[in-house]
Amino acid sequence: RTPLASSIYIGIRKCCAELSSKPAQKLSRYGWYGNVRLQRFHIPEDAAVARWLFSVTRGQGFHCGQHNVTIHIRWGAPPVINPVGLVFPNATLWSHPLSLTLMVTSHSSMTFNLSNPAPGDWYLAAHLPRDDGRIEQKGFPSCSYFFQPQLSVRRAVDTPVLQQGIPLSQTAAPDRAVRLKVFVPAFASSLSISLTDCSSREEPESGSCSLVLRVGSSSLRDGPLTVNCSGVSCSATLSPPPWETWVRVVVESNHDNYTVTFTITSDSIVDCKPKSVGLKGDDDLKVLRGNSSSNSMSADNSSVITEVVDLSNSSTSLLTPVLSPGCVWSVPVLSEELDVLSLRFTPVNGPNVSVTHIHPTLLTFKRHIISHSSSLVHSKCMHNAWCHINKIWRNCVCVCMHMRMCSLCILVALFLGYGVHVNTSVPKAVIRLPFPHSTTWYLTLQLTCNSSDCGNVSVVSVVPEVYISACVEDCGTYGECRLLRSYSYLYSACVCKAGWSGWGCTDDSTAQSYGRQVTAALLLTLSNLLFLPPIVVAVKRCYITEASVYLFTMFFSTFYHACDQPGVAVLCIMDYDTLQYCDFLGSVCSIWVTILCMARVKDVFKYTLFMLGALLIAMSMQLDRRGLWNMLGPVLCAVLGMVTVWVYRGVKRRHCYPPSWQRWVFYLIPGITCALIGVCVYIFAETEDNYYYTHSLWHVLVASSVVFLLPPKEKNRETWSWTRGWSLSWSPRVCGYTLCQSSKDELYTVT
């Protein structure tokens, strides 16, 4: 086709818009990555402009003041953030994402525009400032901020395709840029875009290309290649370009009143096609089957390499690869799924990879984020990837880890890549990449020498180990790797304990010492021994059921806090969830039975309420263990019943109940005071730093209040309520086949 015919064939381009919105989410203060609100947006291939609208609304309630909401944006993977300046694990390479700050009053919003955005998934992470460590009890009013992002994308439909080597005539106006796309084949080393035959309608004799040429897309970290054209022609070269993808080309007029006509041509150079070594003919299935059965043992893999080498050249050394006429030696890689978010890549021929100084050795690792055969989308989206290089022989090996082809990692700067060197003095190198991009990664290895001649050593053996795991080394001793979910997207992060912090819980700047950990464990467990006085008082006053509840609470609270310790001073006698459930259940039941005991109703009613309340409390604990009404509901019901009984007796007797002023002054008022102080400490004073002594004080105050609030022994109650009419020295008389009792039954009265 001629250039004119090509232009007519393309037709008229159209534009359309797409809108997408996410539900509002409640923001949290940043303490670890699980506190951020992660959102994912997809930008189509032909997007010309992307516009985000960020809205933050403050909930009604307390006076919260003004806070800054931080929004991080990254293309291809979740943002790697460090808002509190913590330490990353060794050999971790990461870059700061784009961060925006939004000051919130009652309702605030801001927009962010991006031209020529990179197609694919974009991730947003929003959070409030650093967590102050205060423990908020669930259900109490607090400051709340809700974050809702929206995306508007303007698409360029029917974008012309710029074919290789075929010139295309286009016209760029001040109000209309020329948008094209060109496909880059695999193994292309460079992509060139040339503009020729420039002419302007306003100045036809000048022959000047007053144009701006942009090649590529904007991913915030790397923008498009921009060239300001002047003269009759200009060109832009992208080296190396991304493989097997569409590259955008945008041409704009550099003057407000000029309309420029030009001819554009694309050309890609493919001078390096690797040859896959290690598999021949139908032996690939045999090798893969052998890998799965022998777990890639080096002895078995050596025989495979020997067979391949012998077929090519019987005199070649074992470690000498069979080089193709191209410039890269490609090694096939086997991927193995180890867990939900864990993946391991292994060379098919075994762990040893031959590296020469003549040509680079290339390993390809494909990391996809969507599993079409699974109901859980993004079930393969991993957290961290690292390359573990172990050099066996001498000299220096250049290692290049990158998302695009980088065969000349020694001669040119890495393009979106990471490079290391290993030699005899540094035989091992590690690279950790948190939240790697969901794309195809390439590992390039090449032997370098101090001089042009490497001597007798022209081939070395390198052991590359590439893993994708949920967390960095399982977050270490003082961390826990947790699986997180944002709608259908799965990811993971480390939550640290005992004062440790950082991306992999390796920052010990605020770590707790072993002595402090032991002190915290002893305070939280031994403070429960203060329930022994209430147990003794209850038994002495013949409240055996209440004493049993206190004993249950003391036992499970002691061992729950012994198991709940963040450090190494931990003792778990049973499952953590079981201990926590029993501790919460016993605490609420202790309050329930104490208040009902203070009401002093008939035994038949009291024990009925004991059982009914315990069953309802157990049910509510199963529904929501930390809910506000789990404790507030039973307390209010019991207090309401107790007050009703007390008022009824006071009205009936025409006297205040309890009638004794000593009971009020020395027992009720001190007990209520201890209980109120304990509740205030529990709700308002506890933080992560002072938890171990404020919560211990809560144990002491609650146990002390029970000692004061338990009513005295009933006058007509025998020593053991279930053996009324019996005594320890009493020998029952036998009347036929039944035990006889001479005392008559009396109605229960309350004094």
Coordinates of C-alpha atoms in Angstrom, one line a residue, residues 43-45 47-50 52 73-76 98 112-122 179 214-226 238 246-250 404 416 437:
I43 CA -6.1 0.6 32.4
P44 CA -6.8 -0.7 28.9
E45 CA -4.2 -0.9 26.1
A47 CA -5.8 4.5 27.1
A48 CA -4.8 8.1 26.2
V49 CA -5.5 9.9 29.5
A50 CA -6.2 8.5 33.0
W52 CA -8.1 9.6 39.3
I73 CA 0.4 4.9 43.3
R74 CA 2.4 2.2 41.5
W75 CA 2.0 0.4 38.2
G76 CA 2.3 -3.3 37.9
L98 CA 4.5 8.3 43.7
F112 CA -4.4 13.2 39.6
N113 CA -4.1 13.2 35.8
L114 CA -1.7 11.0 33.8
S115 CA -1.2 11.1 30.0
N116 CA -0.3 8.0 28.1
P117 CA -0.5 5.7 31.1
A118 CA 1.1 2.3 30.9
P119 CA -1.5 -0.4 30.2
G120 CA -2.2 -3.0 32.9
D121 CA -3.0 -3.0 36.6
W122 CA -2.4 0.1 38.7
R179 CA -1.4 8.4 18.2
R214 CA 7.2 10.4 22.4
V215 CA 7.8 6.7 22.4
G216 CA 6.5 4.5 25.2
S217 CA 4.1 4.9 28.1
S218 CA 4.3 6.5 31.5
S219 CA 4.6 4.2 34.5
L220 CA 5.5 7.0 36.9
R221 CA 8.9 5.4 37.5
D222 CA 9.8 5.7 33.9
G223 CA 8.2 8.1 31.4
P224 CA 8.2 7.8 27.6
L225 CA 11.2 8.6 25.5
T226 CA 10.7 12.2 24.4
L238 CA 14.3 2.8 22.3
W246 CA 2.6 -2.8 21.9
V247 CA 4.5 0.4 22.2
R248 CA 2.7 3.7 21.9
V249 CA 4.0 6.5 19.6
V250 CA 2.6 10.0 20.1
R404 CA 13.2 -6.6 29.8
L416 CA 14.8 -1.4 34.6
H437 CA 6.1 -6.6 38.8

